[in-house]
């Protein structure tokens, strides 16, 4: 859970401490994460939000062409009130979305790419 969401590869080393206090490091180990296979919009946090929210989403290869991947925030009447990361490329992304100036209430965050859409509910409080 503490890994950077947008990282495609991870590298780590182990540190061994002997009983005499001597420490040695292992050689680095590199792990490649699986490619994104489906359009994904993770839960936002914090939710409910006051000023800004962190949004994590993933766009599979072949669905982000020509700036078609969009992330938009709508009010309950369906009006677009914010937009973030327009034209996101394929892969994992993490972005901040400001909700300052919005009235308290329920909003819907919608990620669309290549005719597919994923929606999550977001609550704004003052």
XYZ file of N, CA and C in Angstrom:
378
model
N 0.808 -1.195 0.000
C 0.000 0.000 0.000
C 0.855 1.264 0.000
N 2.105 1.164 0.415
C 2.973 2.332 0.447
C 3.750 2.541 -0.846
N 3.552 1.670 -1.814
C 4.281 1.786 -3.077
C 3.734 2.940 -3.895
N 4.588 3.620 -4.636
C 4.091 4.676 -5.536
C 3.161 4.053 -6.580
N 1.959 4.576 -6.683
C 0.962 3.981 -7.574
C 1.399 3.992 -9.035
N 2.037 5.058 -9.470
C 2.382 5.201 -10.884
C 3.638 4.436 -11.288
N 4.326 3.797 -10.360
C 5.579 3.104 -10.670
C 5.308 1.843 -11.497
N 6.045 1.688 -12.598
C 5.931 0.487 -13.420
C 6.936 -0.580 -13.000
N 8.064 -0.149 -12.431
C 9.056 -1.082 -11.909
C 9.435 -0.660 -10.502
N 9.757 -1.635 -9.689
C 10.165 -1.388 -8.314
C 11.507 -2.056 -8.077
N 12.321 -1.454 -7.242
C 13.627 -2.002 -6.928
C 13.808 -1.979 -5.416
N 14.329 -3.063 -4.872
C 14.556 -3.106 -3.432
C 15.841 -3.859 -3.119
N 16.335 -3.655 -1.881
C 17.516 -4.341 -1.369
C 17.215 -4.779 0.058
N 17.823 -5.883 0.452
C 17.680 -6.344 1.823
C 18.928 -5.967 2.607
N 18.735 -5.591 3.861
C 19.851 -5.256 4.742
C 19.883 -6.302 5.848
N 21.003 -7.004 5.935
C 21.161 -8.042 6.953
C 22.090 -7.518 8.033
N 21.635 -7.596 9.276
C 22.452 -7.184 10.412
C 22.808 -8.431 11.211
N 24.118 -8.694 11.336
C 24.593 -9.869 12.068
C 24.557 -9.612 13.565
N 24.713 -10.666 14.336
C 24.688 -10.530 15.796
C 25.826 -9.661 16.324
N 26.920 -9.551 15.554
C 28.030 -8.687 15.984
C 27.829 -7.234 15.557
N 26.685 -6.927 14.931
C 26.368 -5.559 14.523
C 26.793 -5.212 13.109
N 27.516 -6.090 12.438
C 27.943 -5.834 11.062
C 26.726 -5.927 10.137
N 26.643 -4.999 9.187
C 25.512 -4.971 8.259
C 26.001 -5.121 6.830
N 25.253 -5.862 6.037
C 25.554 -6.014 4.610
C 24.257 -5.819 3.830
N 24.407 -5.308 2.610
C 23.271 -5.100 1.717
C 23.302 -6.118 0.594
N 22.144 -6.614 0.214
C 22.051 -7.526 -0.917
C 22.133 -6.735 -2.217
N 22.311 -7.446 -3.312
C 22.260 -6.798 -4.616
C 20.820 -6.334 -4.862
N 20.644 -5.252 -5.606
C 19.270 -4.781 -5.882
C 18.476 -5.804 -6.689
N 17.207 -5.917 -6.371
C 16.272 -6.787 -7.088
C 15.237 -5.885 -7.736
N 15.005 -6.083 -9.026
C 14.047 -5.254 -9.764
C 12.842 -6.099 -10.138
N 11.654 -5.533 -9.883
C 10.405 -6.215 -10.196
C 9.588 -5.311 -11.113
N 9.130 -5.874 -12.221
C 8.276 -5.121 -13.153
C 6.825 -5.450 -12.837
N 6.014 -4.418 -12.680
C 4.584 -4.628 -12.436
C 3.906 -4.999 -13.739
N 2.806 -5.726 -13.615
C 2.032 -6.103 -14.795
C 1.501 -4.853 -15.483
N 1.351 -4.955 -16.772
C 0.783 -3.840 -17.532
C -0.676 -3.651 -17.136
N -1.165 -2.455 -17.323
C -2.563 -2.152 -17.026
C -3.431 -2.867 -18.048
N -4.411 -3.651 -17.567
C -5.223 -4.450 -18.481
C -6.643 -3.914 -18.660
N -7.083 -3.018 -17.758
C -8.430 -2.484 -17.871
C -8.468 -1.053 -17.353
N -9.455 -0.320 -17.832
C -9.662 1.046 -17.367
C -10.056 0.979 -15.896
N -9.328 1.709 -15.047
C -9.534 1.591 -13.607
C -9.499 2.967 -12.943
N -10.438 3.207 -12.053
C -10.490 4.428 -11.255
C -10.590 3.998 -9.805
N -9.509 4.188 -9.043
C -9.476 3.785 -7.638
C -10.288 4.786 -6.814
N -10.611 4.407 -5.582
C -11.324 5.305 -4.676
C -10.467 6.544 -4.406
N -11.103 7.699 -4.343
C -10.388 8.936 -4.053
C -10.190 9.069 -2.549
N -9.183 9.819 -2.180
C -9.004 10.109 -0.759
C -8.456 11.510 -0.604
N -8.796 12.226 0.445
C -9.827 11.831 1.414
C -11.214 11.955 0.806
N -12.121 11.185 1.324
C -13.511 11.259 0.899
C -14.376 11.048 2.125
N -15.021 12.045 2.660
C -15.310 13.365 2.104
C -14.088 14.280 2.096
N -14.124 15.248 1.186
C -12.998 16.152 0.974
C -13.381 17.589 1.267
N -12.382 18.391 1.632
C -12.602 19.815 1.890
C -11.914 20.700 0.852
N -10.632 20.422 0.532
C -9.882 21.293 -0.382
C -9.426 20.586 -1.647
N -8.855 19.405 -1.485
C -8.386 18.662 -2.658
C -8.422 17.179 -2.387
N -8.486 16.404 -3.457
C -8.515 14.949 -3.352
C -7.400 14.369 -4.205
N -6.941 13.204 -3.810
C -5.970 12.460 -4.605
C -6.738 11.430 -5.412
N -6.495 11.425 -6.707
C -7.189 10.519 -7.610
C -6.155 9.610 -8.258
N -6.400 8.308 -8.172
C -5.533 7.313 -8.818
C -6.345 6.599 -9.891
N -5.764 6.517 -11.087
C -6.470 5.852 -12.176
C -5.480 5.193 -13.109
N -5.969 4.245 -13.902
C -5.120 3.515 -14.841
C -5.821 3.419 -16.188
N -5.037 3.637 -17.243
C -5.546 3.575 -18.613
C -4.745 2.508 -19.350
N -5.409 1.468 -19.898
C -4.686 0.428 -20.613
C -4.103 0.917 -21.933
N -3.100 0.213 -22.392
C -2.466 0.518 -23.674
C -3.512 0.408 -24.770
N -3.495 1.346 -25.699
C -4.425 1.314 -26.819
C -5.725 2.052 -26.561
N -5.929 2.564 -25.311
C -7.158 3.299 -25.019
C -6.889 4.760 -24.731
N -5.665 5.199 -24.893
C -5.355 6.588 -24.550
C -4.913 7.391 -25.770
N -5.236 6.906 -26.934
C -4.783 7.585 -28.126
C -5.447 8.920 -28.380
N -4.700 9.838 -28.965
C -5.226 11.124 -29.411
C -5.881 11.950 -28.306
N -5.408 11.806 -27.068
C -5.947 12.626 -25.988
C -7.375 12.285 -25.599
N -7.779 11.035 -25.804
C -9.156 10.644 -25.548
C -9.433 10.300 -24.090
N -8.427 10.007 -23.285
C -8.653 9.673 -21.883
C -8.861 10.955 -21.096
N -10.011 11.059 -20.425
C -10.322 12.275 -19.672
C -10.843 11.920 -18.291
N -10.596 12.812 -17.345
C -11.061 12.669 -15.979
C -11.824 13.939 -15.647
N -13.123 13.791 -15.355
C -13.972 14.968 -15.119
C -14.803 14.776 -13.863
N -15.099 15.902 -13.204
C -15.935 15.914 -12.009
C -17.260 16.580 -12.355
N -18.373 15.911 -12.038
C -19.714 16.412 -12.349
C -20.508 16.595 -11.062
N -21.411 17.582 -11.060
C -22.334 17.735 -9.937
C -23.515 16.797 -10.155
N -24.477 16.783 -9.218
C -25.609 15.854 -9.316
C -26.545 16.170 -10.474
N -26.445 17.370 -11.041
C -27.266 17.720 -12.198
C -26.579 17.373 -13.518
N -25.374 16.799 -13.435
C -24.659 16.383 -14.634
C -23.813 17.455 -15.274
N -23.635 18.581 -14.597
C -22.797 19.664 -15.130
C -21.335 19.409 -14.771
N -20.453 19.585 -15.738
C -19.026 19.425 -15.471
C -18.539 20.613 -14.640
N -17.891 20.332 -13.504
C -17.407 21.403 -12.633
C -15.885 21.443 -12.550
N -15.204 20.357 -12.867
C -13.736 20.312 -12.860
C -13.272 19.282 -13.891
N -12.029 19.465 -14.333
C -11.405 18.517 -15.247
C -9.947 18.368 -14.836
N -9.427 17.152 -14.932
C -8.030 16.911 -14.571
C -7.419 15.894 -15.521
N -6.131 16.003 -15.739
C -5.358 15.071 -16.560
C -5.993 14.797 -17.913
N -6.382 15.820 -18.653
C -6.962 15.551 -19.976
C -5.932 14.910 -20.891
N -6.369 13.915 -21.637
C -5.474 13.249 -22.582
C -4.418 12.405 -21.916
N -4.713 11.821 -20.751
C -3.734 10.997 -20.039
C -3.260 9.848 -20.908
N -1.983 9.552 -20.809
C -1.395 8.464 -21.584
C -1.675 7.131 -20.896
N -1.395 6.044 -21.604
C -1.575 4.713 -21.036
C -0.656 4.542 -19.833
N -1.142 3.806 -18.831
C -0.368 3.548 -17.619
C -1.109 3.977 -16.377
N -0.408 3.930 -15.245
C -0.985 4.324 -13.965
C -0.695 5.791 -13.702
N -1.678 6.492 -13.142
C -1.525 7.927 -12.877
C -2.074 8.260 -11.500
N -1.477 9.272 -10.883
C -1.971 9.820 -9.629
C -1.956 11.328 -9.768
N -3.072 11.973 -9.463
C -3.167 13.416 -9.613
C -3.982 14.010 -8.465
N -3.793 15.292 -8.244
C -4.550 16.030 -7.236
C -5.640 16.823 -7.955
N -6.828 16.837 -7.374
C -7.945 17.574 -7.939
C -8.481 18.512 -6.866
N -8.502 19.799 -7.157
C -8.996 20.787 -6.211
C -10.518 20.796 -6.196
N -11.085 20.810 -4.982
C -12.528 20.935 -4.834
C -12.873 22.230 -4.101
N -11.889 23.119 -3.984
C -12.126 24.415 -3.346
C -13.148 25.194 -4.167
N -14.004 25.900 -3.488
C -15.002 26.716 -4.166
C -16.254 25.956 -4.564
N -16.262 24.637 -4.380
C -17.460 23.859 -4.698
C -18.374 23.807 -3.480
N -19.659 23.807 -3.707
C -20.623 23.704 -2.619
C -20.580 22.310 -2.010
N -20.939 22.204 -0.752
C -21.034 20.896 -0.101
C -22.041 20.041 -0.846
N -21.758 18.767 -0.954
C -22.686 17.869 -1.622
C -21.993 16.700 -2.269
N -22.739 15.980 -3.080
C -22.251 14.799 -3.775
C -21.869 15.148 -5.201
N -20.721 14.614 -5.624
C -20.223 14.819 -6.984
C -19.820 13.467 -7.547
N -19.653 13.416 -8.854
C -19.278 12.175 -9.508
C -18.019 12.395 -10.345
N -17.016 11.570 -10.100
C -15.760 11.615 -10.828
C -15.838 10.552 -11.914
N -15.611 10.953 -13.162
C -15.786 10.032 -14.293
C -14.523 9.998 -15.138
N -14.007 8.786 -15.336
C -12.854 8.542 -16.201
C -13.362 7.884 -17.467
N -13.046 8.477 -18.622
C -13.482 7.908 -19.902
C -12.291 7.732 -20.821
N -12.313 6.635 -21.576
C -11.277 6.364 -22.582
C -11.821 5.337 -23.568
N -11.686 5.625 -24.830
C -12.048 4.697 -25.897
C -13.462 4.123 -25.735
N -14.418 4.978 -25.408
C -15.799 4.539 -25.297
C -16.150 3.861 -23.985
N -15.190 3.645 -23.100
C -15.461 3.052 -21.794
C -15.450 4.144 -20.738
N -16.175 3.919 -19.651
C -16.221 4.907 -18.571
C -16.305 4.204 -17.226
N -15.684 4.832 -16.227
C -15.739 4.357 -14.847
C -16.077 5.572 -13.995
N -17.010 5.403 -13.052
C -17.464 6.529 -12.228
C -17.344 6.198 -10.751
N -16.943 7.194 -9.962
C -16.868 7.076 -8.501
C -17.561 8.278 -7.881
N -18.148 8.062 -6.722
C -18.827 9.117 -6.000
C -17.833 9.830 -5.081
N -17.969 11.159 -4.985
C -17.122 11.988 -4.140
C -18.003 12.944 -3.366
N -17.753 13.077 -2.066
C -18.514 14.000 -1.233
C -17.633 15.169 -0.845
N -18.148 16.389 -1.025
C -17.438 17.614 -0.638
C -18.153 18.189 0.565
N -17.368 18.543 1.598
C -17.927 19.163 2.807
C -17.227 20.479 3.061
N -17.912 21.402 3.690
C -17.320 22.707 4.055
C -17.231 22.824 5.524
